[in-house]
Each structure stands twice: as C-alpha cells, then as structure tokens.
PDB file of C-alpha atoms in Angstrom:
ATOM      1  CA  UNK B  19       0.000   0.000   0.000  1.00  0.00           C
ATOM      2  CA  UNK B  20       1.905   3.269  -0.855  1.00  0.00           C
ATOM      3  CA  UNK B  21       2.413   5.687   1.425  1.00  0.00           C
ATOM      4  CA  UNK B  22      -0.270   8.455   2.182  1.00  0.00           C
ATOM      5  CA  UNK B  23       1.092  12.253   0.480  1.00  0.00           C
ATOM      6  CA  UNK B  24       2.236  14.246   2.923  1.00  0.00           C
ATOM      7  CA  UNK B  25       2.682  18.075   0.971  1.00  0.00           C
ATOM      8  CA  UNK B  26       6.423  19.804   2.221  1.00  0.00           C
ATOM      9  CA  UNK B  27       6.453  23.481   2.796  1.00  0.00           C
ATOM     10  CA  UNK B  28       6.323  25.434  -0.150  1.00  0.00           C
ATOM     11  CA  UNK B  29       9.291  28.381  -1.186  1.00  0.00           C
ATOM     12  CA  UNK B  30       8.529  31.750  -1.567  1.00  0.00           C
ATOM     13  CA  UNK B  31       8.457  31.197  -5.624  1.00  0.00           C
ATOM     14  CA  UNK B  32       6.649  29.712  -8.336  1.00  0.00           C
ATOM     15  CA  UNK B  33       3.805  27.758  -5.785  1.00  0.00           C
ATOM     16  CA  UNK B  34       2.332  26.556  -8.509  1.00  0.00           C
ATOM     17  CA  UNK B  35       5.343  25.170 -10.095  1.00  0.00           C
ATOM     18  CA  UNK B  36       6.478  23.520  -6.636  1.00  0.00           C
ATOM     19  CA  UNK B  37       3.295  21.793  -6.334  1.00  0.00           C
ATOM     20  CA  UNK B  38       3.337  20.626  -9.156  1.00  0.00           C
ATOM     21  CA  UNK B  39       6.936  18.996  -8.951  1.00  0.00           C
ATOM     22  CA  UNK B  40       5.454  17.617  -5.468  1.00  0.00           C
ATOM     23  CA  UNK B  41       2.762  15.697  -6.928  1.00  0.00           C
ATOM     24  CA  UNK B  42       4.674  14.569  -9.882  1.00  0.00           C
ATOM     25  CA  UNK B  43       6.654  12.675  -7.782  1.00  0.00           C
ATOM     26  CA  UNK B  44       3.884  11.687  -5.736  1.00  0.00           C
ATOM     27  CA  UNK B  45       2.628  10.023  -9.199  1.00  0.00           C
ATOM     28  CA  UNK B  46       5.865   8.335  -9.863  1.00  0.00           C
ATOM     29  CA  UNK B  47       6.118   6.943  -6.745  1.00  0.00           C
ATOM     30  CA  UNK B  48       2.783   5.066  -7.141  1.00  0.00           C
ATOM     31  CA  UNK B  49       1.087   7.039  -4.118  1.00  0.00           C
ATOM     32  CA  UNK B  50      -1.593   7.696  -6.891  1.00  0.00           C
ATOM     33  CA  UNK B  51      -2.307   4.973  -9.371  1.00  0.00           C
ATOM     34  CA  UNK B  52      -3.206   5.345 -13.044  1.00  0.00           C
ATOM     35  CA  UNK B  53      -7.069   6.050 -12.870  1.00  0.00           C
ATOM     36  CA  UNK B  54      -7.119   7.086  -9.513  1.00  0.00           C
ATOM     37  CA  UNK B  55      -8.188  10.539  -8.434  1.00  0.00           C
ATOM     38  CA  UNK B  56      -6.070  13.356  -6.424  1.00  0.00           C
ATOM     39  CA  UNK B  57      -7.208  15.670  -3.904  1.00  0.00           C
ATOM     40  CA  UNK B  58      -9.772  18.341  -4.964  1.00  0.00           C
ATOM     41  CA  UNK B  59      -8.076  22.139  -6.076  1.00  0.00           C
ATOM     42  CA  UNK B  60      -9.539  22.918  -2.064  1.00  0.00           C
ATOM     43  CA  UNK B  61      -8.295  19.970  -0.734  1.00  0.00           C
ATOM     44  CA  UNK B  62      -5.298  20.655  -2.389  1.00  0.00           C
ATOM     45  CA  UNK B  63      -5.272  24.541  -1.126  1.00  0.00           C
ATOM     46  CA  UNK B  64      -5.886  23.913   1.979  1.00  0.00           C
ATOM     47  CA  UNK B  65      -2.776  21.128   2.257  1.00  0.00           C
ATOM     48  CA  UNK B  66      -0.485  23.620   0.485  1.00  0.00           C
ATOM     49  CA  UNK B  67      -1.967  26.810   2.508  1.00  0.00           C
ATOM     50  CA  UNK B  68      -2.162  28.658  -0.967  1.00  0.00           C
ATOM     51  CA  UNK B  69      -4.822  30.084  -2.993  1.00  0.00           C
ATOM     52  CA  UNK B  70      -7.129  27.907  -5.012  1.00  0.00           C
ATOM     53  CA  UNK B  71      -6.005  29.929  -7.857  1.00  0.00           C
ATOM     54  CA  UNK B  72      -2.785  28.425  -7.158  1.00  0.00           C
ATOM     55  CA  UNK B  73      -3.684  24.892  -6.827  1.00  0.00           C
ATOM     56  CA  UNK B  74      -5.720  24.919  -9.710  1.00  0.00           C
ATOM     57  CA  UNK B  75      -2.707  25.940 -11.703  1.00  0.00           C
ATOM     58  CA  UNK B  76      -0.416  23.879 -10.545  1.00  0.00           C
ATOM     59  CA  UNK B  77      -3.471  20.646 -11.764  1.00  0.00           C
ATOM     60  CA  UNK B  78      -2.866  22.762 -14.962  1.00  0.00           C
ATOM     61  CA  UNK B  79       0.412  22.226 -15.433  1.00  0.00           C
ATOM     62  CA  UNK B  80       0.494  18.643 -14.992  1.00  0.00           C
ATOM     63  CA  UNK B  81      -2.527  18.209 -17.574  1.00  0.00           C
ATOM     64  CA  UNK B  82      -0.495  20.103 -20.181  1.00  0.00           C
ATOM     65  CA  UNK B  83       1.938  17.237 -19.792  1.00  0.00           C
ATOM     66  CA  UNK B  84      -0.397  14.657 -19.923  1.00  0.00           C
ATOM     67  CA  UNK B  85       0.078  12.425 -16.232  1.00  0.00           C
ATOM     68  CA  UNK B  86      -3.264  13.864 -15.445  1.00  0.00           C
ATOM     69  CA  UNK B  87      -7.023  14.341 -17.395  1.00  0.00           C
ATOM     70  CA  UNK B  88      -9.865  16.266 -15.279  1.00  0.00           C
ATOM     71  CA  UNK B  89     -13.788  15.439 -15.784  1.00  0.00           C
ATOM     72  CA  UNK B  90     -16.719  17.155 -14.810  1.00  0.00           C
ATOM     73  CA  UNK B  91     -19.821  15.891 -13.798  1.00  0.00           C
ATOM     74  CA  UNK B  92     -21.023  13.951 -10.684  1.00  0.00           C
ATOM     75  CA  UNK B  93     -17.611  11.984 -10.680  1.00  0.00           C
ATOM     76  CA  UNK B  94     -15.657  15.003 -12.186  1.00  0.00           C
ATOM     77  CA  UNK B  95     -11.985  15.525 -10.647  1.00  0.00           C
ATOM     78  CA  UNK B  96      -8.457  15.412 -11.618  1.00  0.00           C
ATOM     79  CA  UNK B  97      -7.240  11.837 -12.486  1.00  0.00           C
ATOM     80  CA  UNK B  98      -3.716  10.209 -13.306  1.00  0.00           C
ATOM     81  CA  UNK B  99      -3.908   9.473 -16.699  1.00  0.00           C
ATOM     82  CA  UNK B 100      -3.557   5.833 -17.514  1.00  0.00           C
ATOM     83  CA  UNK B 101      -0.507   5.690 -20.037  1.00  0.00           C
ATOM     84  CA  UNK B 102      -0.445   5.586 -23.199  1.00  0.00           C
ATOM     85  CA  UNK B 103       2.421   4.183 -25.170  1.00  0.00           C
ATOM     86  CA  UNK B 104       2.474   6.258 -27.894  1.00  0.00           C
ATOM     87  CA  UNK B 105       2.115   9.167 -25.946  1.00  0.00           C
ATOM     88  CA  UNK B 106       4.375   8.452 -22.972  1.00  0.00           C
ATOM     89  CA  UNK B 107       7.449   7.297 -25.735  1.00  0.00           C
ATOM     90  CA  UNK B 108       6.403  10.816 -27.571  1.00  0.00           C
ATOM     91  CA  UNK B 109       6.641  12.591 -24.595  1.00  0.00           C
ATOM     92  CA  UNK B 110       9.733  10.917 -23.657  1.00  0.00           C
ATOM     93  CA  UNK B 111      11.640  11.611 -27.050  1.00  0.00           C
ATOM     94  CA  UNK B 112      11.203  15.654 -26.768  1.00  0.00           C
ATOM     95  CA  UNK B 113      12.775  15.110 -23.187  1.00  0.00           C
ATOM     96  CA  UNK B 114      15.191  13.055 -24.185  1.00  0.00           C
ATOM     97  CA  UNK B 115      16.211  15.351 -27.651  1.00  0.00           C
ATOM     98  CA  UNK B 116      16.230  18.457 -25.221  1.00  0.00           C
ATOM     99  CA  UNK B 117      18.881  16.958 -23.178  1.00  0.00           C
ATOM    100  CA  UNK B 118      21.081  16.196 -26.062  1.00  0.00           C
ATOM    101  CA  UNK B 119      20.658  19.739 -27.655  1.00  0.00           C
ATOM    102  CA  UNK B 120      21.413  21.478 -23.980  1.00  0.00           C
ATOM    103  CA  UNK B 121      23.718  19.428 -22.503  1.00  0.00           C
ATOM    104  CA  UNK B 122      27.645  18.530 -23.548  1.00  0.00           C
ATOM    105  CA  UNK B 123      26.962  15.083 -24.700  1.00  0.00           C
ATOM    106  CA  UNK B 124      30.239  14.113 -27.495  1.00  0.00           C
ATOM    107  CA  UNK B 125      29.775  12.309 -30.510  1.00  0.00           C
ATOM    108  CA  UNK B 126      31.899   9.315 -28.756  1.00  0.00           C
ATOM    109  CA  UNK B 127      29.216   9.168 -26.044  1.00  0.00           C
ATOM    110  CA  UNK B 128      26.663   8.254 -28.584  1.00  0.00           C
ATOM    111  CA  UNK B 129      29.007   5.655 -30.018  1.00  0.00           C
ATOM    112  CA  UNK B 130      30.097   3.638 -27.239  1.00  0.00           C
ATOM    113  CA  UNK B 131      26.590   3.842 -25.865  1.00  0.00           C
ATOM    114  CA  UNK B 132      25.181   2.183 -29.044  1.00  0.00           C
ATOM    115  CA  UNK B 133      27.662  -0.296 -29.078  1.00  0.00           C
ATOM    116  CA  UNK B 134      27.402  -1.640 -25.686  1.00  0.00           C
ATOM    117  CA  UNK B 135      23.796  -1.691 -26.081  1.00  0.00           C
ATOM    118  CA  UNK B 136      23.260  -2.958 -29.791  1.00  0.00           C
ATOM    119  CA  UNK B 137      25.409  -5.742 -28.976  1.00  0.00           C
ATOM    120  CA  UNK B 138      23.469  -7.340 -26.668  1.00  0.00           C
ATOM    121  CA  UNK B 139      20.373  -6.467 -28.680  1.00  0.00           C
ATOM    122  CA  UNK B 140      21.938  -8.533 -31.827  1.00  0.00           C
ATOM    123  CA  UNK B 141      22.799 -11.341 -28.914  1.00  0.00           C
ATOM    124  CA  UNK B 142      19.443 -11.745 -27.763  1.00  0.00           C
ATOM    125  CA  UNK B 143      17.753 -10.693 -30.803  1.00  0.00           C
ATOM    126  CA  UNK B 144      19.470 -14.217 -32.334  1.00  0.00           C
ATOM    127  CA  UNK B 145      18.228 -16.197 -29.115  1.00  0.00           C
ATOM    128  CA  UNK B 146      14.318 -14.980 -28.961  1.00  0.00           C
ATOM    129  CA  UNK B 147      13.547 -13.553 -32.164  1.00  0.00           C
ATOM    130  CA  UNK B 148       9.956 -14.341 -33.973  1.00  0.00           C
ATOM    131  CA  UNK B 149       9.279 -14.813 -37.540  1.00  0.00           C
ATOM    132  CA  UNK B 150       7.772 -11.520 -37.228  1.00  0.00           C
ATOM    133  CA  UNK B 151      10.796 -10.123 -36.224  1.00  0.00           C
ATOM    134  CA  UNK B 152      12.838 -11.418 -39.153  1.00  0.00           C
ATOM    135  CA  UNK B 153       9.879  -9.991 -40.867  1.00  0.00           C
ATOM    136  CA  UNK B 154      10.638  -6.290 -39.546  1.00  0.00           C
ATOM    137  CA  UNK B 155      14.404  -6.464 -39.357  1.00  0.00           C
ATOM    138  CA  UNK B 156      14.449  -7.758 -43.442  1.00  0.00           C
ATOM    139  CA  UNK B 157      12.161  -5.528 -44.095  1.00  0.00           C
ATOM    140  CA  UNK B 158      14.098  -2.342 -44.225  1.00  0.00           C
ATOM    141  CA  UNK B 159      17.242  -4.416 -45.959  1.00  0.00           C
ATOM    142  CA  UNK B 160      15.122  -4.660 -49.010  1.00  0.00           C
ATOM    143  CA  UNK B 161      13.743  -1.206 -49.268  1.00  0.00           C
ATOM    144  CA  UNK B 162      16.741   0.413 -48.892  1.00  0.00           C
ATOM    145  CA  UNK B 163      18.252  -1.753 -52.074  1.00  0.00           C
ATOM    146  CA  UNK B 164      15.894   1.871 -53.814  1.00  0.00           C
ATOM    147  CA  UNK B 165      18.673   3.342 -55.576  1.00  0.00           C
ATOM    148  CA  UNK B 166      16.791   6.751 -55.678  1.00  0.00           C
ATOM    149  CA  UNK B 167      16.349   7.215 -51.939  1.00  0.00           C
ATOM    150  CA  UNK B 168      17.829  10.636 -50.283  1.00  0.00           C
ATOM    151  CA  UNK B 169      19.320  10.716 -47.562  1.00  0.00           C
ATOM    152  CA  UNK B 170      16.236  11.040 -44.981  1.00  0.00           C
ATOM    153  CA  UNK B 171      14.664   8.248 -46.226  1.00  0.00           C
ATOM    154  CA  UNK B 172      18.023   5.611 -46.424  1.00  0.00           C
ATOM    155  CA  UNK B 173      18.839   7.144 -43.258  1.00  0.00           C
ATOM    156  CA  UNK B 174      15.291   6.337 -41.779  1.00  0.00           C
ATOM    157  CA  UNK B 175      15.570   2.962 -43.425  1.00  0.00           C
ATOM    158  CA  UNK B 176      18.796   2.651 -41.359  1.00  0.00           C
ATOM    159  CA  UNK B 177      17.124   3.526 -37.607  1.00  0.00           C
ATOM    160  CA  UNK B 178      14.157   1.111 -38.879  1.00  0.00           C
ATOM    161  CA  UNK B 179      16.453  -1.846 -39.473  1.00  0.00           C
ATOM    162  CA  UNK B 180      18.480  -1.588 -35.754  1.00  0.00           C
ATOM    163  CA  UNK B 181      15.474  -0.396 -34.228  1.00  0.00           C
ATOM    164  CA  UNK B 182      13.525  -3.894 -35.101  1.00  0.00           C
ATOM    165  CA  UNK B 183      16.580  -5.854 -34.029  1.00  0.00           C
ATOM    166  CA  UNK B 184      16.148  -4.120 -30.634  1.00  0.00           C
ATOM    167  CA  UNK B 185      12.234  -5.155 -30.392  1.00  0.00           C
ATOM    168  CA  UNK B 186      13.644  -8.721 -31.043  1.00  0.00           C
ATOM    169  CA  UNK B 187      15.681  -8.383 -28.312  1.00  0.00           C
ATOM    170  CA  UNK B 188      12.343  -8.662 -25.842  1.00  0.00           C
ATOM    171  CA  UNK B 189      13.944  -6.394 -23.042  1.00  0.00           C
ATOM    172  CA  UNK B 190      11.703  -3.507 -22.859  1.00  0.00           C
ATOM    173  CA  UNK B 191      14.576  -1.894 -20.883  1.00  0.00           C
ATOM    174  CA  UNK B 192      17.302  -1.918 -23.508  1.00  0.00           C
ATOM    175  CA  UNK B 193      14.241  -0.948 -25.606  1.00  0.00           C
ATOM    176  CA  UNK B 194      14.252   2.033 -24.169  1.00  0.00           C
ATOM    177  CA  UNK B 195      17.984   2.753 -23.498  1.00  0.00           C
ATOM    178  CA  UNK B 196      18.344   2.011 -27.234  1.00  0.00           C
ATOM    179  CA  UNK B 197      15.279   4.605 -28.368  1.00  0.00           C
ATOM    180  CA  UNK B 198      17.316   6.981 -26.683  1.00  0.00           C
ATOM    181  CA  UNK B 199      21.073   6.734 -28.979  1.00  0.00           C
ATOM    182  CA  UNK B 200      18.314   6.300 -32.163  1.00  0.00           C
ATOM    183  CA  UNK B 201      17.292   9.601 -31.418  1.00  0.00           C
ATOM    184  CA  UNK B 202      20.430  11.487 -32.007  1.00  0.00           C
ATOM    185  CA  UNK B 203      21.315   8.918 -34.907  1.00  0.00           C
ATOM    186  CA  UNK B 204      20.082  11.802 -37.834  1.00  0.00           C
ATOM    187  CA  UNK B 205      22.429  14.026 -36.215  1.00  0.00           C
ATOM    188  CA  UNK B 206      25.448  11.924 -35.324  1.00  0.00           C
ATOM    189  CA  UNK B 207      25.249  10.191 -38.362  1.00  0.00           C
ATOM    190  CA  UNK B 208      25.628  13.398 -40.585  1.00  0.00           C
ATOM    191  CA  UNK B 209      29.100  13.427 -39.762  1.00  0.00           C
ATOM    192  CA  UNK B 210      30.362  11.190 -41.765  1.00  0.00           C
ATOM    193  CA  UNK B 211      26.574   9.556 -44.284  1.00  0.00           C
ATOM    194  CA  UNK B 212      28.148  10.947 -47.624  1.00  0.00           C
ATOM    195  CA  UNK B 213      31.413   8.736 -47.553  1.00  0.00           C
ATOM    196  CA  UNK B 214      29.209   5.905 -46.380  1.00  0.00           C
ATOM    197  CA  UNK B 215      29.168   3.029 -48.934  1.00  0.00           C
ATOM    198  CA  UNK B 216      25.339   2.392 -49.146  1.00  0.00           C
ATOM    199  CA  UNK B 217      26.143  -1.184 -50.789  1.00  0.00           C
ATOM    200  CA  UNK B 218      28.669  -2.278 -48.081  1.00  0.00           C
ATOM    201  CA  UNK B 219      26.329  -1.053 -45.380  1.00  0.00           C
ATOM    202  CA  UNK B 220      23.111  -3.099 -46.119  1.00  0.00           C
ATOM    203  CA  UNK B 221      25.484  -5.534 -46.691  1.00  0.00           C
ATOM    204  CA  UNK B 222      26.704  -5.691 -43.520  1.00  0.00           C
ATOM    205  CA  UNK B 223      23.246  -5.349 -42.591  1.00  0.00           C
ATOM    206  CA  UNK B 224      22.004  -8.418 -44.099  1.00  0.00           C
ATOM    207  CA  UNK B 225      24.796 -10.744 -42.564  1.00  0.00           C
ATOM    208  CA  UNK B 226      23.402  -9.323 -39.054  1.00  0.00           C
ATOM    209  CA  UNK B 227      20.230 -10.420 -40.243  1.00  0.00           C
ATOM    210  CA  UNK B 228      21.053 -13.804 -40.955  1.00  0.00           C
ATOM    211  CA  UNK B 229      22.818 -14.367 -38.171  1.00  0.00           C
ATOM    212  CA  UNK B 230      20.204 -13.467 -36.148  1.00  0.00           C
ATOM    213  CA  UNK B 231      17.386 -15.564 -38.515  1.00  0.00           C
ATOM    214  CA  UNK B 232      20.383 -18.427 -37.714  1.00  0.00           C
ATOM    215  CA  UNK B 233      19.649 -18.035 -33.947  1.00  0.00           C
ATOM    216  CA  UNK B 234      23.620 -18.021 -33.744  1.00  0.00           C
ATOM    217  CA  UNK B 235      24.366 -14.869 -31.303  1.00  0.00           C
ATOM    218  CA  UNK B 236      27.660 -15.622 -31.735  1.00  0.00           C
ATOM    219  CA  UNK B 237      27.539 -15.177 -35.008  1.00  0.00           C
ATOM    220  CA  UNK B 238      25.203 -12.084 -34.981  1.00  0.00           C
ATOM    221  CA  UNK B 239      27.795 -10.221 -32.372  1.00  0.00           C
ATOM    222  CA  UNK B 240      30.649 -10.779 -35.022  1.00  0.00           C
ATOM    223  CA  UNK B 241      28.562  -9.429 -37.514  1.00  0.00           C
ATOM    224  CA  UNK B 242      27.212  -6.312 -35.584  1.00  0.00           C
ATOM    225  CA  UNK B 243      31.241  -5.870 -34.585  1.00  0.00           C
ATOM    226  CA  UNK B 244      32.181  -5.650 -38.241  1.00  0.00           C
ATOM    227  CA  UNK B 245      29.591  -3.087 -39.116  1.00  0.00           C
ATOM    228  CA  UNK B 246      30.439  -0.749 -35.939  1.00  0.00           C
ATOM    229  CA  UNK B 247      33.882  -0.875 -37.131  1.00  0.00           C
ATOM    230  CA  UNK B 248      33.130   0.190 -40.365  1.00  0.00           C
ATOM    231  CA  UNK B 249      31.618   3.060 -39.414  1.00  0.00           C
ATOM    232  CA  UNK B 250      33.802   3.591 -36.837  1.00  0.00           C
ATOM    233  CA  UNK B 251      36.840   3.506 -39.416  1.00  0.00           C
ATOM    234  CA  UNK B 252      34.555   6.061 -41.897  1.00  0.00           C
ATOM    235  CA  UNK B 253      34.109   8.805 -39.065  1.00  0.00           C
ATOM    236  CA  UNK B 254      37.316   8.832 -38.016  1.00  0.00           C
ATOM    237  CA  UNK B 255      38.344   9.547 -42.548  1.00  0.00           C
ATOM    238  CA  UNK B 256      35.432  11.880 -41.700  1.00  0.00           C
ATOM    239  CA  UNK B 257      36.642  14.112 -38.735  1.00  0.00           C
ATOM    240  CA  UNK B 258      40.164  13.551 -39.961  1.00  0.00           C
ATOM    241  CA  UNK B 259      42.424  15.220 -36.950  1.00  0.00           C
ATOM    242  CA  UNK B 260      39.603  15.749 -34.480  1.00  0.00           C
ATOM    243  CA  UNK B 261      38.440  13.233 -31.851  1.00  0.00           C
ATOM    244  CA  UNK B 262      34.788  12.635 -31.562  1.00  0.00           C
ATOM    245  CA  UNK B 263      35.024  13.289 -28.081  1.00  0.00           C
ATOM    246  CA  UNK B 264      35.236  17.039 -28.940  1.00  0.00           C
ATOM    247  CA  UNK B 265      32.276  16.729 -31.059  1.00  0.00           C
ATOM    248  CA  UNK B 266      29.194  17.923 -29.051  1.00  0.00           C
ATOM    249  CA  UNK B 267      25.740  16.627 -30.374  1.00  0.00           C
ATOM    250  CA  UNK B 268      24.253  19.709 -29.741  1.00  0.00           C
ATOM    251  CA  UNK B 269      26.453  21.193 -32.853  1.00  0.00           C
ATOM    252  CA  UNK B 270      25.072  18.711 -34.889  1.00  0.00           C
ATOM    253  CA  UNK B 271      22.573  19.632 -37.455  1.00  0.00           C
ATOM    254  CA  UNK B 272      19.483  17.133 -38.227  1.00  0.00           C
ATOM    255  CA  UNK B 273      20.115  15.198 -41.467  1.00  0.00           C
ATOM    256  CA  UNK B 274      16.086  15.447 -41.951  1.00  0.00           C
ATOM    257  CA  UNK B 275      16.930  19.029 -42.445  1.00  0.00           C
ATOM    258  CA  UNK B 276      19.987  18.797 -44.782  1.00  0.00           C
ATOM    259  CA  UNK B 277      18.375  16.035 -47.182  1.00  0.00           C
ATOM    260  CA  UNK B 278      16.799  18.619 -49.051  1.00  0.00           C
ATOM    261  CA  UNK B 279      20.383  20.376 -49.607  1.00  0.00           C
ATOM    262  CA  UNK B 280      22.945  18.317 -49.301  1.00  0.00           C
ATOM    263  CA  UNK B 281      24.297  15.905 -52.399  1.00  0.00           C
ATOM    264  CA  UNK B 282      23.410  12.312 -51.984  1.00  0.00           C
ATOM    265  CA  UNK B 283      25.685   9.757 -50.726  1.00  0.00           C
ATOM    266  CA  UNK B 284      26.109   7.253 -53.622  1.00  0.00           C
TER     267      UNK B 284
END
C-alpha cells in the first residue's frame, strides 16, 4: 500500500510550479495509481496553505503534460492518466532530444553507448527472435536496395532496421535505453553519411540479419562488430584530426533538415 502524500512546505516562488513537482513525484512513486483521483483544487489549497487559484494551476500544469485528465460531472476531478504508449514514448523523445541539444553530450558518447547496447540487442535478438521479427528487421534491408532514396529516407531505413533488431531483443529496458542513442542517430550520423558506402552497409546489414534468422548470437555479435567498425573507421576519414570526443551533439545539425540540400551519398 503506498504511502499516504504528505505536501512539504512550499518556497517563496513559483507555488504553482512547486506543487506541481510535489505531486509529480507523488505520481511516480505510485502514491496515486493510473485512474485514480487526487485531492480536490480545495483539498489541495488547503494542504499547500495557498490560494485555489494556485492549486488549480499547478493541476494545470500537470494536464499540459499529460500524467493527469480532469472530468466534470457527478464523478468530475483530476485523475492520473492511464498511459499511453504512444504518448508516454512521444513525450519521452522531446525530453530526451532536449537533453542532447542542452547538454555537452560528445559524438563518442553516442558511439560507445550504441555499441554496448546494440550488442546485446543482436545477442538476444538471435536467441528470442519471432518470424515476425525477421519480418521487420528484413524488411528495411530490401527497401533500402531503392537506388533513388535521399538521404532522410536511407537514413530512416537505417534507424528502422536496428530499431527492429532491438524489439527482437524482448527487453523492454534496452528498448528504451536504445530509443534513446536512435534519437540522435540523424544528427550523429551526418558526420560522416556521404562517404558511407550504401552497398557495403546493407550488406553488412544483411549478414546481421542472418545471423540473427540463424539463432547463432555468436555469429550475430561478429557481424554487428564488423559493421560498428566500419563506421567507426569512416568517421574517423570523416573528422580527420579531431576526436569525436570534442564533437558535441548539440552542434550537430538534423540530417532530416539537410536532405533537401545536401548531395546524396552514392
């Protein structure tokens, strides 16, 4: 049984905001369940010894982010909203892309992150994949064989392919750890996408595939090994005499935005 919410005494600033914060983590915590309904804007008022005014903005503010949804009517109240994936993941990804573009994350943090997590994706991807994951991991491998695709769209292809081997992975943990170096993927990979050999990439691409279609994760980590260090071995050509630890993500353009501009890689 969670604990009961016990409000702590507010600053001199922002009320609203603080409350807010307060019963955010209140949420989190599980001291209010998904469907279940929090104290009233009085009841709330009266806890916080602040203006109803205040109380109802602070509900406000956690509306606008989507934990909570208000009803009127003989049952009417403020209620934790009872997630959505789609919308939490959505949510999740602005966060996340904020960080990157405020924050002094390098272009080698991205890297080794991916690595260390995509390789025990491609391990377990080879030990518990479906036939519908083969399905969505091939899938992209033969699109992307489109000669006349530009960069955002081989690019996207790209994200699609590792993002399915992930999924097969069936750790909704690395899932998520994983969702969060994809995100930065347009960016970092603008780097270094126009001396990429499209050919030698989906080719690597494919051998990861049927490794993991060969349930043989040894196999599959060999493959995914080869294709890191082929990129690897392109963005260092690419960045020449500078280390991609002093290259900051947040100086990285989007390659949605250069697709339109920039020649494509052939």
């Amino acid at each position: 049984m969670p604990e009961e919410f016990v409000p702590v005494q507010l600053g001199r600033k922002d009320a609203s905001g603080q409350i807010a914060r307060q019963l955010r983590r209140a949420i989190s915590v599980g001291q209010w369940l998904p469907g279940e309904r929090l104290p009233s804007e009085l009841e709330l008022a009266e806890s916080f010894d602040v203006a109803r005014a205040t109380a109802r903005e602070a509900l406000k503010i956690l509306a606008a982010t989507g934990l909570v949804v208000s009803s009127r009517g003989s049952r009417g109240g403020t209620y934790v909203a009872v997630p959505d994936a789609e919308t939490v993941a959505e949510q999740l990804s602005d966060a996340i892309r904020l960080w990157y573009r405020a924050g002094n994350v390098s272009l080698h943090d991205v890297d080794e992150a991916r690595w260390v997590l995509e390789m025990q994706c491609v391990d377990l991807a080879a030990r518990r994949r479906t036939e519908d994951d083969l399905e969505a991991i091939h899938q992209p491998i033969h699109l992307a064989s489109n000669p006349d695709l530009d960069l955002a769209e081989w690019l996207q292809l790209d994200i699609e392919f590792h993002t399915a081997i992930t999924r097969a992975a069936k750790n909704q943990i690395l899932e998520l750890a994983m969702m969060s170096v994809h995100l930065m993927r347009p960016a970092t990979n603008t780097v270094f996408v126009d001396l990429l050999d499209r050919e030698a990439v989906w080719a690597q691409h494919a051998v990861i595939y049927q490794a993991i279609a060969d349930q043989d994760p040894e196999a599959a980590r060999a493959a995914f090994q080869n294709h890191v260090g082929y990129l690897d071995d392109t963005r260092r050509k690419a960045l020449a005499d500078i280390s991609a630890t002093d290259v900051f993500v947040a100086t990285l353009p989007d390659s949605s935005r250069l697709a339109a501009s920039r020649p494509r890689a052939e």
